[in-house]
XYZ file of C-alpha atoms in Angstrom:
106
model
C 87.681 79.627 100.495
C 88.930 82.675 98.604
C 92.307 81.073 97.931
C 90.622 77.781 97.063
C 88.426 79.572 94.505
C 91.411 81.322 92.899
C 93.684 78.272 92.662
C 92.497 76.971 89.238
C 92.968 80.402 87.652
C 96.573 81.058 88.726
C 97.897 78.201 90.835
C 101.531 79.345 91.073
C 100.608 82.889 92.084
C 98.052 81.624 94.596
C 100.623 79.320 96.193
C 103.035 82.242 96.543
C 100.334 84.507 98.007
C 99.296 81.752 100.406
C 102.875 81.321 101.646
C 103.386 85.067 102.060
C 100.067 85.371 103.905
C 100.992 82.565 106.306
C 104.344 84.150 107.111
C 102.861 87.632 107.467
C 100.115 86.289 109.697
C 102.690 84.698 112.000
C 104.411 88.042 112.553
C 101.256 90.174 112.702
C 99.156 87.803 114.799
C 100.086 89.212 118.190
C 101.692 86.042 119.508
C 105.013 87.765 120.086
C 103.732 90.739 122.090
C 100.831 91.813 124.281
C 98.327 94.107 122.572
C 97.709 96.222 125.683
C 101.395 97.129 125.923
C 101.677 98.424 122.340
C 101.659 102.169 121.698
C 98.835 103.472 119.523
C 101.101 104.150 116.562
C 102.198 100.502 116.439
C 98.776 99.085 117.289
C 97.321 100.544 114.083
C 99.541 98.242 112.002
C 97.951 95.132 113.542
C 94.262 96.018 113.631
C 93.602 94.542 110.164
C 94.398 91.020 111.366
C 91.461 89.044 112.834
C 93.909 86.588 114.403
C 95.285 89.508 116.425
C 91.817 90.021 117.918
C 91.316 86.314 118.617
C 94.664 85.993 120.401
C 94.022 89.139 122.448
C 90.587 87.880 123.504
C 92.016 84.435 124.328
C 94.573 86.088 126.597
C 91.696 87.807 128.368
C 90.024 84.460 129.011
C 93.232 82.653 129.979
C 94.763 85.205 132.357
C 92.815 86.640 135.274
C 94.515 90.043 135.369
C 94.504 90.666 131.610
C 91.687 92.779 130.192
C 91.615 92.959 126.365
C 91.094 96.698 125.788
C 92.108 96.937 122.142
C 90.082 94.185 120.518
C 86.462 93.568 119.647
C 85.341 89.926 119.888
C 82.910 90.299 116.961
C 85.427 91.624 114.412
C 86.945 88.185 113.611
C 83.459 86.744 113.218
C 82.313 89.432 110.773
C 85.624 89.333 108.902
C 85.482 85.534 108.583
C 81.856 85.546 107.454
C 82.622 88.197 104.840
C 85.577 86.268 103.439
C 83.587 83.037 103.559
C 80.803 84.595 101.474
C 83.312 85.992 98.960
C 84.931 82.552 98.838
C 81.605 80.814 98.217
C 80.807 83.216 95.385
C 84.270 82.733 93.869
C 84.088 78.971 94.237
C 80.680 78.902 92.535
C 82.013 81.037 89.686
C 85.099 78.827 89.359
C 83.064 75.609 89.273
C 80.923 77.041 86.484
C 83.807 78.215 84.294
C 87.048 76.440 85.185
C 88.139 73.191 83.598
C 89.661 70.360 85.602
C 92.155 69.761 82.782
C 93.816 73.155 83.479
C 95.683 71.675 86.425
C 96.635 68.453 84.646
C 100.387 67.964 84.335
C 101.849 66.362 81.240
């Protein structure tokens, strides 16, 4: 929602940010390594990512002997709700002030 709200204002920049975010999320999501095996100094670099928490919790549900020690199941929910609210506010603001002709190509 946040990216959707920003797209009419700076579409080229938003597309670039969206691509960078997707690539960064792939590396920092925790798919390539197990969170419980990471040292604390490395774990700090991944704690910002809610997808990291979701993947760690999913491993806990999928594998019997895996206990997710480093992730809180409510963090992704709170993070998503916060971004959703910011996105709704931005989308409301954009609908009030942006023109549909801004994105028209000649």
